[in-house]
PDB file of C-alpha atoms and ligand atoms in Angstrom:
ATOM      1  CA  MET A   1      -2.261  12.613 -17.480  1.00 81.00           C
ATOM      2  CA  ARG A   2      -5.344  10.767 -18.662  1.00 86.00           C
ATOM      3  CA  THR A   3      -6.067   8.206 -15.922  1.00 94.00           C
ATOM      4  CA  GLY A   4      -9.419   6.746 -17.163  1.00 96.00           C
ATOM      5  CA  LEU A   5     -10.272   6.086 -13.566  1.00 98.00           C
ATOM      6  CA  ASN A   6     -13.699   7.712 -13.670  1.00 97.00           C
ATOM      7  CA  GLY A   7     -16.345   5.159 -12.725  1.00 97.00           C
ATOM      8  CA  ARG A   8     -13.901   2.340 -11.937  1.00 98.00           C
ATOM      9  CA  THR A   9     -13.939   0.783  -8.475  1.00 98.00           C
ATOM     10  CA  ALA A  10     -10.844   0.597  -6.282  1.00 98.00           C
ATOM     11  CA  LEU A  11     -10.378  -1.284  -3.026  1.00 98.00           C
ATOM     12  CA  VAL A  12      -7.680   0.086  -0.743  1.00 99.00           C
ATOM     13  CA  THR A  13      -6.514  -1.703   2.409  1.00 98.00           C
ATOM     14  CA  GLY A  14      -5.071   0.205   5.327  1.00 98.00           C
ATOM     15  CA  ALA A  15      -6.998   3.276   4.236  1.00 98.00           C
ATOM     16  CA  SER A  16      -7.916   4.814   7.573  1.00 98.00           C
ATOM     17  CA  ARG A  17      -4.766   6.971   7.660  1.00 98.00           C
ATOM     18  CA  GLY A  18      -1.399   7.638   6.134  1.00 98.00           C
ATOM     19  CA  ILE A  19      -0.495   6.404   2.676  1.00 98.00           C
ATOM     20  CA  GLY A  20      -3.677   4.306   2.148  1.00 98.00           C
ATOM     21  CA  LYS A  21      -6.007   7.230   2.996  1.00 98.00           C
ATOM     22  CA  ALA A  22      -4.114   9.463   0.580  1.00 98.00           C
ATOM     23  CA  ILE A  23      -4.329   6.859  -2.166  1.00 99.00           C
ATOM     24  CA  ALA A  24      -8.090   6.429  -1.645  1.00 98.00           C
ATOM     25  CA  ALA A  25      -8.635  10.191  -1.697  1.00 98.00           C
ATOM     26  CA  ALA A  26      -6.530  10.621  -4.842  1.00 98.00           C
ATOM     27  CA  LEU A  27      -8.323   7.784  -6.761  1.00 98.00           C
ATOM     28  CA  ALA A  28     -11.710   9.264  -5.689  1.00 98.00           C
ATOM     29  CA  ALA A  29     -10.565  12.680  -6.920  1.00 98.00           C
ATOM     30  CA  GLU A  30     -10.081  11.024 -10.342  1.00 98.00           C
ATOM     31  CA  GLY A  31     -13.700   9.843 -10.208  1.00 98.00           C
ATOM     32  CA  ALA A  32     -13.152   6.261  -8.949  1.00 98.00           C
ATOM     33  CA  ASN A  33     -15.486   4.608  -6.493  1.00 98.00           C
ATOM     34  CA  VAL A  34     -13.393   3.640  -3.473  1.00 98.00           C
ATOM     35  CA  VAL A  35     -13.871   0.898  -0.930  1.00 98.00           C
ATOM     36  CA  ILE A  36     -11.705   1.748   2.119  1.00 98.00           C
ATOM     37  CA  SER A  37     -10.757  -0.867   4.641  1.00 98.00           C
ATOM     38  CA  SER A  38      -8.658  -1.244   7.857  1.00 98.00           C
ATOM     39  CA  ARG A  39      -9.477  -2.748  11.250  1.00 98.00           C
ATOM     40  CA  LYS A  40     -11.416   0.142  12.838  1.00 98.00           C
ATOM     41  CA  GLN A  41     -14.851   0.939  11.325  1.00 98.00           C
ATOM     42  CA  GLU A  42     -15.188   4.321  13.212  1.00 98.00           C
ATOM     43  CA  ALA A  43     -11.919   5.665  11.746  1.00 98.00           C
ATOM     44  CA  LEU A  44     -13.030   4.483   8.301  1.00 98.00           C
ATOM     45  CA  ASP A  45     -16.430   6.141   8.615  1.00 98.00           C
ATOM     46  CA  GLU A  46     -14.673   9.472   9.294  1.00 98.00           C
ATOM     47  CA  VAL A  47     -12.376   9.045   6.314  1.00 98.00           C
ATOM     48  CA  ALA A  48     -15.350   8.089   4.098  1.00 98.00           C
ATOM     49  CA  LYS A  49     -17.085  11.376   5.064  1.00 98.00           C
ATOM     50  CA  GLU A  50     -13.961  13.371   4.189  1.00 98.00           C
ATOM     51  CA  ILE A  51     -13.527  11.702   0.841  1.00 98.00           C
ATOM     52  CA  ALA A  52     -17.138  12.020  -0.085  1.00 98.00           C
ATOM     53  CA  ALA A  53     -17.091  15.692   0.774  1.00 98.00           C
ATOM     54  CA  ALA A  54     -13.984  16.330  -1.316  1.00 98.00           C
ATOM     55  CA  SER A  55     -15.070  14.119  -4.298  1.00 98.00           C
ATOM     56  CA  PRO A  56     -18.791  14.128  -4.437  1.00 96.00           C
ATOM     57  CA  GLY A  57     -18.847  12.294  -7.789  1.00 93.00           C
ATOM     58  CA  ALA A  58     -17.177   9.230  -6.302  1.00 97.00           C
ATOM     59  CA  GLY A  59     -18.934   6.463  -4.421  1.00 98.00           C
ATOM     60  CA  VAL A  60     -17.300   5.584  -1.060  1.00 98.00           C
ATOM     61  CA  LEU A  61     -17.838   2.455   0.966  1.00 98.00           C
ATOM     62  CA  ALA A  62     -16.108   1.889   4.356  1.00 98.00           C
ATOM     63  CA  LYS A  63     -15.868  -1.747   5.447  1.00 98.00           C
ATOM     64  CA  ALA A  64     -13.620  -2.882   8.313  1.00 98.00           C
ATOM     65  CA  ALA A  65     -11.466  -5.998   7.964  1.00 98.00           C
ATOM     66  CA  HIS A  66      -8.268  -7.309   9.408  1.00 98.00           C
ATOM     67  CA  VAL A  67      -6.166  -8.071   6.323  1.00 98.00           C
ATOM     68  CA  GLY A  68      -4.993 -11.359   7.769  1.00 98.00           C
ATOM     69  CA  HIS A  69      -8.425 -12.698   8.591  1.00 98.00           C
ATOM     70  CA  ALA A  70      -9.780 -14.578   5.571  1.00 98.00           C
ATOM     71  CA  ASP A  71     -13.436 -14.298   6.555  1.00 98.00           C
ATOM     72  CA  GLU A  72     -13.290 -10.539   7.089  1.00 98.00           C
ATOM     73  CA  ALA A  73     -11.373 -10.053   3.817  1.00 98.00           C
ATOM     74  CA  ALA A  74     -14.014 -12.082   1.867  1.00 98.00           C
ATOM     75  CA  ALA A  75     -16.789 -10.056   3.504  1.00 98.00           C
ATOM     76  CA  CYS A  76     -15.103  -6.833   2.483  1.00 98.00           C
ATOM     77  CA  VAL A  77     -14.770  -7.937  -1.163  1.00 98.00           C
ATOM     78  CA  ASP A  78     -18.361  -9.203  -1.139  1.00 98.00           C
ATOM     79  CA  ALA A  79     -19.523  -5.788   0.147  1.00 98.00           C
ATOM     80  CA  ALA A  80     -17.548  -4.002  -2.556  1.00 98.00           C
ATOM     81  CA  VAL A  81     -19.144  -6.200  -5.298  1.00 98.00           C
ATOM     82  CA  ALA A  82     -22.629  -5.705  -3.830  1.00 98.00           C
ATOM     83  CA  GLU A  83     -22.196  -1.925  -3.760  1.00 98.00           C
ATOM     84  CA  PHE A  84     -20.345  -1.268  -6.987  1.00 98.00           C
ATOM     85  CA  GLY A  85     -20.699  -4.444  -9.094  1.00 98.00           C
ATOM     86  CA  GLY A  86     -17.050  -5.546  -9.074  1.00 98.00           C
ATOM     87  CA  ILE A  87     -13.410  -4.559  -8.414  1.00 98.00           C
ATOM     88  CA  ASP A  88     -11.186  -2.960 -11.017  1.00 98.00           C
ATOM     89  CA  ILE A  89      -8.280  -1.917  -8.861  1.00 98.00           C
ATOM     90  CA  LEU A  90      -6.836  -3.372  -5.715  1.00 99.00           C
ATOM     91  CA  VAL A  91      -4.315  -1.493  -3.591  1.00 99.00           C
ATOM     92  CA  ASN A  92      -2.651  -3.775  -1.032  1.00 99.00           C
ATOM     93  CA  ASN A  93      -1.411  -1.129   1.290  1.00 98.00           C
ATOM     94  CA  ALA A  94      -1.920  -2.299   4.885  1.00 98.00           C
ATOM     95  CA  GLY A  95       1.330  -3.033   6.616  1.00 98.00           C
ATOM     96  CA  THR A  96       2.783  -3.523  10.089  1.00 98.00           C
ATOM     97  CA  ASN A  97       5.998  -3.741  11.916  1.00 97.00           C
ATOM     98  CA  PRO A  98       5.596  -5.312  15.395  1.00 97.00           C
ATOM     99  CA  TYR A  99       9.355  -5.688  16.098  1.00 97.00           C
ATOM    100  CA  TYR A 100      12.384  -3.416  16.056  1.00 97.00           C
ATOM    101  CA  GLY A 101      15.814  -4.959  16.570  1.00 97.00           C
ATOM    102  CA  PRO A 102      18.312  -7.422  15.092  1.00 98.00           C
ATOM    103  CA  MET A 103      16.668 -10.030  12.915  1.00 97.00           C
ATOM    104  CA  ALA A 104      18.645 -12.706  14.818  1.00 97.00           C
ATOM    105  CA  ASP A 105      16.474 -11.966  17.923  1.00 98.00           C
ATOM    106  CA  ILE A 106      12.954 -11.847  16.478  1.00 98.00           C
ATOM    107  CA  GLU A 107      10.393 -14.049  18.232  1.00 98.00           C
ATOM    108  CA  PRO A 108       8.252 -16.436  16.100  1.00 98.00           C
ATOM    109  CA  ALA A 109       4.954 -14.642  16.889  1.00 98.00           C
ATOM    110  CA  ALA A 110       6.287 -11.237  15.675  1.00 98.00           C
ATOM    111  CA  ALA A 111       7.747 -12.838  12.587  1.00 98.00           C
ATOM    112  CA  ALA A 112       4.448 -14.618  11.841  1.00 98.00           C
ATOM    113  CA  LYS A 113       2.395 -11.448  12.251  1.00 98.00           C
ATOM    114  CA  THR A 114       4.769  -9.531   9.904  1.00 98.00           C
ATOM    115  CA  VAL A 115       4.364 -12.218   7.219  1.00 98.00           C
ATOM    116  CA  GLU A 116       0.627 -12.439   7.726  1.00 98.00           C
ATOM    117  CA  VAL A 117      -0.075  -8.769   7.275  1.00 98.00           C
ATOM    118  CA  ASN A 118       2.696  -7.584   4.927  1.00 98.00           C
ATOM    119  CA  GLN A 119       3.080 -10.597   2.733  1.00 98.00           C
ATOM    120  CA  PHE A 120       0.391 -13.316   2.745  1.00 98.00           C
ATOM    121  CA  ALA A 121      -2.485 -10.839   2.912  1.00 98.00           C
ATOM    122  CA  ILE A 122      -1.460  -9.570  -0.491  1.00 98.00           C
ATOM    123  CA  VAL A 123      -1.880 -13.035  -1.985  1.00 98.00           C
ATOM    124  CA  GLN A 124      -5.221 -13.523  -0.220  1.00 98.00           C
ATOM    125  CA  TRP A 125      -6.708 -10.184  -1.157  1.00 99.00           C
ATOM    126  CA  THR A 126      -5.544 -10.591  -4.730  1.00 99.00           C
ATOM    127  CA  GLN A 127      -7.226 -14.032  -4.903  1.00 98.00           C
ATOM    128  CA  LEU A 128     -10.470 -12.533  -3.556  1.00 98.00           C
ATOM    129  CA  ALA A 129     -10.380  -9.516  -5.850  1.00 98.00           C
ATOM    130  CA  LEU A 130      -9.890 -11.750  -8.852  1.00 98.00           C
ATOM    131  CA  LYS A 131     -13.085 -13.609  -7.897  1.00 98.00           C
ATOM    132  CA  GLY A 132     -14.709 -10.241  -7.167  1.00 98.00           C
ATOM    133  CA  GLY A 133     -14.592  -9.169 -10.784  1.00 98.00           C
ATOM    134  CA  LEU A 134     -10.961  -8.265 -11.332  1.00 98.00           C
ATOM    135  CA  ALA A 135     -10.175 -11.393 -13.387  1.00 98.00           C
ATOM    136  CA  GLU A 136     -13.214 -10.908 -15.596  1.00 98.00           C
ATOM    137  CA  ARG A 137     -13.146  -7.138 -15.999  1.00 97.00           C
ATOM    138  CA  GLY A 138      -9.313  -6.770 -16.067  1.00 98.00           C
ATOM    139  CA  GLY A 139      -7.599  -4.077 -14.082  1.00 98.00           C
ATOM    140  CA  ALA A 140      -4.689  -3.252 -11.840  1.00 98.00           C
ATOM    141  CA  VAL A 141      -3.200  -4.419  -8.547  1.00 99.00           C
ATOM    142  CA  ILE A 142      -0.822  -2.096  -6.663  1.00 99.00           C
ATOM    143  CA  ASN A 143       1.222  -3.456  -3.860  1.00 99.00           C
ATOM    144  CA  ILE A 144       2.898  -1.188  -1.382  1.00 98.00           C
ATOM    145  CA  ALA A 145       6.473  -2.528  -0.702  1.00 98.00           C
ATOM    146  CA  SER A 146       9.316  -0.307   0.595  1.00 98.00           C
ATOM    147  CA  VAL A 147      12.827   0.684  -0.407  1.00 98.00           C
ATOM    148  CA  GLY A 148      13.714  -1.396   2.590  1.00 98.00           C
ATOM    149  CA  GLY A 149      12.946  -4.408   0.424  1.00 98.00           C
ATOM    150  CA  MET A 150      16.007  -3.523  -1.681  1.00 97.00           C
ATOM    151  CA  ILE A 151      18.545  -2.613   0.932  1.00 96.00           C
ATOM    152  CA  THR A 152      19.786  -3.639   4.356  1.00 96.00           C
ATOM    153  CA  GLU A 153      18.951  -1.522   7.453  1.00 94.00           C
ATOM    154  CA  HIS A 154      19.430  -1.874  11.214  1.00 96.00           C
ATOM    155  CA  GLY A 155      16.347  -2.535  13.305  1.00 96.00           C
ATOM    156  CA  ILE A 156      13.758  -3.338  10.641  1.00 97.00           C
ATOM    157  CA  GLY A 157      15.401  -6.202   8.821  1.00 98.00           C
ATOM    158  CA  TYR A 158      12.643  -8.739   9.108  1.00 98.00           C
ATOM    159  CA  TYR A 159       9.991  -6.147   8.036  1.00 98.00           C
ATOM    160  CA  ASN A 160      12.200  -5.343   5.063  1.00 98.00           C
ATOM    161  CA  ALA A 161      12.469  -9.044   4.177  1.00 98.00           C
ATOM    162  CA  THR A 162       8.665  -9.190   3.871  1.00 98.00           C
ATOM    163  CA  LYS A 163       8.804  -6.094   1.630  1.00 98.00           C
ATOM    164  CA  ALA A 164      11.383  -7.861  -0.559  1.00 98.00           C
ATOM    165  CA  ALA A 165       8.888 -10.701  -0.799  1.00 98.00           C
ATOM    166  CA  VAL A 166       6.176  -8.219  -1.861  1.00 98.00           C
ATOM    167  CA  ILE A 167       8.314  -6.989  -4.746  1.00 98.00           C
ATOM    168  CA  HIS A 168       8.860 -10.597  -5.933  1.00 98.00           C
ATOM    169  CA  LEU A 169       5.348 -11.826  -5.511  1.00 98.00           C
ATOM    170  CA  SER A 170       4.190  -8.827  -7.473  1.00 98.00           C
ATOM    171  CA  ARG A 171       6.442  -9.909 -10.300  1.00 98.00           C
ATOM    172  CA  GLN A 172       5.112 -13.474 -10.075  1.00 98.00           C
ATOM    173  CA  PHE A 173       1.461 -12.310 -10.067  1.00 98.00           C
ATOM    174  CA  ALA A 174       2.152  -9.946 -12.945  1.00 99.00           C
ATOM    175  CA  MET A 175       3.481 -12.874 -15.012  1.00 98.00           C
ATOM    176  CA  GLU A 176       0.573 -15.140 -14.033  1.00 98.00           C
ATOM    177  CA  LEU A 177      -2.245 -12.579 -14.484  1.00 98.00           C
ATOM    178  CA  ALA A 178      -1.111 -10.798 -17.726  1.00 98.00           C
ATOM    179  CA  PRO A 179      -2.585  -9.539 -19.979  1.00 98.00           C
ATOM    180  CA  LYS A 180      -5.872  -8.734 -18.212  1.00 98.00           C
ATOM    181  CA  VAL A 181      -4.532  -7.689 -14.859  1.00 98.00           C
ATOM    182  CA  ARG A 182      -1.459  -5.571 -14.426  1.00 98.00           C
ATOM    183  CA  VAL A 183       0.398  -5.892 -11.097  1.00 99.00           C
ATOM    184  CA  ASN A 184       3.002  -3.250  -9.981  1.00 98.00           C
ATOM    185  CA  CYS A 185       4.613  -2.217  -6.747  1.00 98.00           C
ATOM    186  CA  ILE A 186       5.446   1.091  -5.196  1.00 98.00           C
ATOM    187  CA  ALA A 187       8.522   1.209  -2.919  1.00 98.00           C
ATOM    188  CA  PRO A 188       8.285   4.295  -0.693  1.00 98.00           C
ATOM    189  CA  GLY A 189      11.189   5.801   1.167  1.00 97.00           C
ATOM    190  CA  LEU A 190      10.594   7.359   4.562  1.00 97.00           C
ATOM    191  CA  VAL A 191       7.071   8.940   4.565  1.00 98.00           C
ATOM    192  CA  LYS A 192       5.685  10.983   7.452  1.00 98.00           C
ATOM    193  CA  THR A 193       3.066   8.584   8.797  1.00 97.00           C
ATOM    194  CA  HIS A 194       2.130   6.962  12.085  1.00 96.00           C
ATOM    195  CA  LEU A 195       3.882   3.700  11.146  1.00 95.00           C
ATOM    196  CA  ALA A 196       7.277   5.346  10.663  1.00 93.00           C
ATOM    197  CA  ARG A 197       6.943   8.034  13.377  1.00 94.00           C
ATOM    198  CA  ALA A 198       9.714   6.591  15.566  1.00 91.00           C
ATOM    199  CA  LEU A 199      12.047   6.772  12.595  1.00 92.00           C
ATOM    200  CA  TRP A 200      11.386  10.302  11.397  1.00 93.00           C
ATOM    201  CA  GLU A 201       9.930  12.431  14.157  1.00 94.00           C
ATOM    202  CA  PRO A 202      13.004  12.724  16.387  1.00 94.00           C
ATOM    203  CA  ASN A 203      15.342  13.470  13.444  1.00 93.00           C
ATOM    204  CA  GLU A 204      13.347  15.026  10.630  1.00 96.00           C
ATOM    205  CA  ALA A 205      15.585  18.008   9.963  1.00 96.00           C
ATOM    206  CA  GLN A 206      18.762  15.930  10.033  1.00 96.00           C
ATOM    207  CA  ILE A 207      17.422  13.196   7.751  1.00 95.00           C
ATOM    208  CA  SER A 208      15.967  15.743   5.346  1.00 96.00           C
ATOM    209  CA  GLU A 209      19.407  17.418   5.090  1.00 95.00           C
ATOM    210  CA  HIS A 210      20.891  14.188   3.821  1.00 93.00           C
ATOM    211  CA  MET A 211      18.176  13.572   1.244  1.00 95.00           C
ATOM    212  CA  PRO A 212      18.798  14.628  -2.368  1.00 96.00           C
ATOM    213  CA  LEU A 213      15.353  16.235  -2.499  1.00 97.00           C
ATOM    214  CA  LYS A 214      15.785  17.745   1.008  1.00 97.00           C
ATOM    215  CA  ARG A 215      12.560  16.540   2.526  1.00 98.00           C
ATOM    216  CA  LEU A 216      10.797  13.456   3.801  1.00 98.00           C
ATOM    217  CA  GLY A 217       7.834  11.961   1.906  1.00 98.00           C
ATOM    218  CA  GLU A 218       4.217  12.971   2.404  1.00 98.00           C
ATOM    219  CA  PRO A 219       1.401  10.370   1.830  1.00 98.00           C
ATOM    220  CA  GLU A 220       0.383  12.367  -1.280  1.00 98.00           C
ATOM    221  CA  ASP A 221       3.789  11.693  -2.910  1.00 98.00           C
ATOM    222  CA  ILE A 222       2.940   7.944  -2.871  1.00 98.00           C
ATOM    223  CA  ALA A 223      -0.722   8.584  -3.869  1.00 98.00           C
ATOM    224  CA  ASN A 224       0.430  10.353  -7.047  1.00 98.00           C
ATOM    225  CA  ALA A 225       2.397   7.227  -8.035  1.00 98.00           C
ATOM    226  CA  ALA A 226      -0.623   5.053  -7.214  1.00 98.00           C
ATOM    227  CA  VAL A 227      -2.862   7.148  -9.522  1.00 98.00           C
ATOM    228  CA  PHE A 228      -0.376   6.613 -12.343  1.00 98.00           C
ATOM    229  CA  LEU A 229      -0.114   2.796 -11.766  1.00 98.00           C
ATOM    230  CA  ALA A 230      -3.935   2.357 -11.330  1.00 98.00           C
ATOM    231  CA  GLY A 231      -4.807   4.182 -14.505  1.00 98.00           C
ATOM    232  CA  ASP A 232      -4.419   4.038 -18.263  1.00 97.00           C
ATOM    233  CA  ALA A 233      -1.223   6.108 -18.295  1.00 97.00           C
ATOM    234  CA  SER A 234       0.660   2.981 -17.179  1.00 98.00           C
ATOM    235  CA  SER A 235      -1.122   0.516 -19.463  1.00 98.00           C
ATOM    236  CA  TRP A 236       2.190  -0.890 -20.807  1.00 98.00           C
ATOM    237  CA  MET A 237       3.704  -1.510 -17.366  1.00 98.00           C
ATOM    238  CA  THR A 238       3.451  -4.683 -15.255  1.00 98.00           C
ATOM    239  CA  GLY A 239       5.630  -6.443 -12.718  1.00 98.00           C
ATOM    240  CA  GLN A 240       7.605  -3.256 -11.944  1.00 98.00           C
ATOM    241  CA  THR A 241       8.507  -1.482  -8.755  1.00 98.00           C
ATOM    242  CA  LEU A 242       8.332   2.272  -8.731  1.00 98.00           C
ATOM    243  CA  VAL A 243      10.709   3.813  -6.190  1.00 98.00           C
ATOM    244  CA  VAL A 244       9.386   6.990  -4.657  1.00 98.00           C
ATOM    245  CA  ASP A 245      11.936   7.969  -2.011  1.00 98.00           C
ATOM    246  CA  GLY A 246      13.105  11.621  -2.462  1.00 97.00           C
ATOM    247  CA  GLY A 247      16.285  10.189  -3.880  1.00 97.00           C
ATOM    248  CA  ALA A 248      17.252   8.411  -0.687  1.00 96.00           C
ATOM    249  CA  THR A 249      18.555   5.338  -2.425  1.00 95.00           C
ATOM    250  CA  ILE A 250      20.744   7.283  -4.923  1.00 94.00           C
ATOM    251  CA  ARG A 251      22.615   9.300  -2.335  1.00 88.00           C
ATOM    252  CA  ALA A 252      26.310   9.545  -3.001  1.00 80.00           C
ATOM    253  CA  SER A 253      26.919   8.951   0.637  1.00 63.00           C
ATOM    254  CA  ILE A 254      24.884   7.561   3.510  1.00 51.00           C
ATOM    255  CA  ALA A 255      26.798   9.505   6.100  1.00 52.00           C
TER     256      ALA A 255
HETATM  257  N1  NAP B 301       5.655   5.410   6.249  1.00 81.37           N
HETATM  258  C1  NAP B 301       6.723   4.911   5.652  1.00 81.37           C
HETATM  259  O1  NAP B 301       7.899   5.494   5.793  1.00 81.37           O
HETATM  260  C2  NAP B 301       6.677   3.776   4.752  1.00 81.37           C
HETATM  261  C3  NAP B 301       7.785   3.453   3.978  1.00 81.37           C
HETATM  262  C4  NAP B 301       7.769   2.344   3.152  1.00 81.37           C
HETATM  263  C5  NAP B 301       6.637   1.580   3.042  1.00 81.37           C
HETATM  264  N2  NAP B 301       5.527   1.845   3.839  1.00 81.37           N
HETATM  265  C6  NAP B 301       4.367   0.988   3.741  1.00 81.37           C
HETATM  266  O2  NAP B 301       3.191   1.791   3.442  1.00 81.37           O
HETATM  267  C7  NAP B 301       1.980   1.132   3.884  1.00 81.37           C
HETATM  268  C8  NAP B 301       1.146   2.071   4.645  1.00 81.37           C
HETATM  269  O3  NAP B 301       1.819   2.464   5.839  1.00 81.37           O
HETATM  270  P1  NAP B 301       1.659   3.964   6.466  1.00 81.37           P
HETATM  271  O4  NAP B 301       3.055   4.385   6.580  1.00 81.37           O
HETATM  272  O5  NAP B 301       0.619   4.722   5.731  1.00 81.37           O
HETATM  273  O6  NAP B 301       1.197   3.538   7.932  1.00 81.37           O
HETATM  274  P2  NAP B 301      -0.012   4.038   8.889  1.00 81.37           P
HETATM  275  O7  NAP B 301      -0.212   5.473   8.758  1.00 81.37           O
HETATM  276  O8  NAP B 301       0.307   3.464  10.184  1.00 81.37           O
HETATM  277  O9  NAP B 301      -1.260   3.277   8.237  1.00 81.37           O
HETATM  278  C9  NAP B 301      -1.395   1.873   8.275  1.00 81.37           C
HETATM  279  C10 NAP B 301      -2.782   1.522   7.836  1.00 81.37           C
HETATM  280  O10 NAP B 301      -2.910   0.062   7.828  1.00 81.37           O
HETATM  281  C11 NAP B 301      -4.002  -0.316   8.693  1.00 81.37           C
HETATM  282  N3  NAP B 301      -3.634  -1.635   9.219  1.00 81.37           N
HETATM  283  C12 NAP B 301      -2.615  -1.963  10.043  1.00 81.37           C
HETATM  284  N4  NAP B 301      -2.677  -3.226  10.403  1.00 81.37           N
HETATM  285  C13 NAP B 301      -3.726  -3.778   9.744  1.00 81.37           C
HETATM  286  C14 NAP B 301      -4.331  -5.021   9.673  1.00 81.37           C
HETATM  287  N5  NAP B 301      -3.787  -6.028  10.324  1.00 81.37           N
HETATM  288  N6  NAP B 301      -5.479  -5.193   8.900  1.00 81.37           N
HETATM  289  C15 NAP B 301      -5.978  -4.150   8.272  1.00 81.37           C
HETATM  290  N7  NAP B 301      -5.510  -2.923   8.289  1.00 81.37           N
HETATM  291  C16 NAP B 301      -4.359  -2.713   9.044  1.00 81.37           C
HETATM  292  C17 NAP B 301      -4.139   0.815   9.687  1.00 81.37           C
HETATM  293  O11 NAP B 301      -5.391   0.951  10.265  1.00 81.37           O
HETATM  294  P3  NAP B 301      -5.917   0.162  11.595  1.00 81.37           P
HETATM  295  O12 NAP B 301      -4.791   0.217  12.574  1.00 81.37           O
HETATM  296  O13 NAP B 301      -7.136   0.884  12.021  1.00 81.37           O
HETATM  297  O14 NAP B 301      -6.164  -1.227  11.136  1.00 81.37           O
HETATM  298  C18 NAP B 301      -3.841   1.980   8.835  1.00 81.37           C
HETATM  299  O15 NAP B 301      -5.007   2.332   8.093  1.00 81.37           O
HETATM  300  C19 NAP B 301       2.504  -0.075   4.647  1.00 81.37           C
HETATM  301  O16 NAP B 301       2.517  -1.195   3.870  1.00 81.37           O
HETATM  302  C20 NAP B 301       3.932   0.279   5.011  1.00 81.37           C
HETATM  303  O17 NAP B 301       4.738  -0.845   5.262  1.00 81.37           O
HETATM  304  C21 NAP B 301       5.559   2.957   4.693  1.00 81.37           C
END
């Protein structure tokens, strides 16, 4: 696959671990400069060292920011522009789920936090990236949704509702920003990360047995899809959601 990513600049939120870290590492391995962000600078500095060692040709900048804090987001984009000249690819990956239980019982504060981080931050970081070179240079935005945004599930219904919003606002941005900026989503199934630990760790063997592809996802499974959507191989795709879920949503039975 010819990605054309060499020399381009990608900003990845939530890149200190899990899916975001794997995406940043995979883009750097294709020769992209990567700006990695999350709330904790120390964790980012460690990841930056790892990526720089694995991909010496890529520039790496680590800059902490809470995705929901506008001033920190703007400072991160400004730092990316100062270091690399502008943004070509934005990966809105940071996500949170502060509440587990029936949607009927969620408290306003938990609901507001879920929307702030999973949903509105995508709008805000896209606005900033557009001003940070993306609008002028053209490029790609990749938003990390979830298969939960397409189905109902016990316990994480409100989180899933924000992921459904991510799918729709990606389609809306894709329409508004074409033809210079392509906007696509990835909808991961269950991936073995910190965020989803309570869902997979106690039952990994049992869940895997019910999956068509007989295993849970690894962050690299999602990173492979992100490399495709970031690069030239997907140049005729926008507004779409790529499901990467080991076949979970095409199971004949959910039993
Ligand atoms: N794992 C799954 O099964 C799964 C399935 C579907 C979709 N997803 C989605 O995939 C994305 C990545 O999740 P993951 O599974 O890789 O989780 P993870 O391993 O827990 O990583 C989450 C990342 O987001 C950062 N983060 C969290 N809150 C943040 C905030 N307010 N501001 C900035 N950064 C923040 C975290 O770093 P700090 O804590 O240091 O800020 C970390 O780098 C999320 O959008 C998630 O909803 C995951």
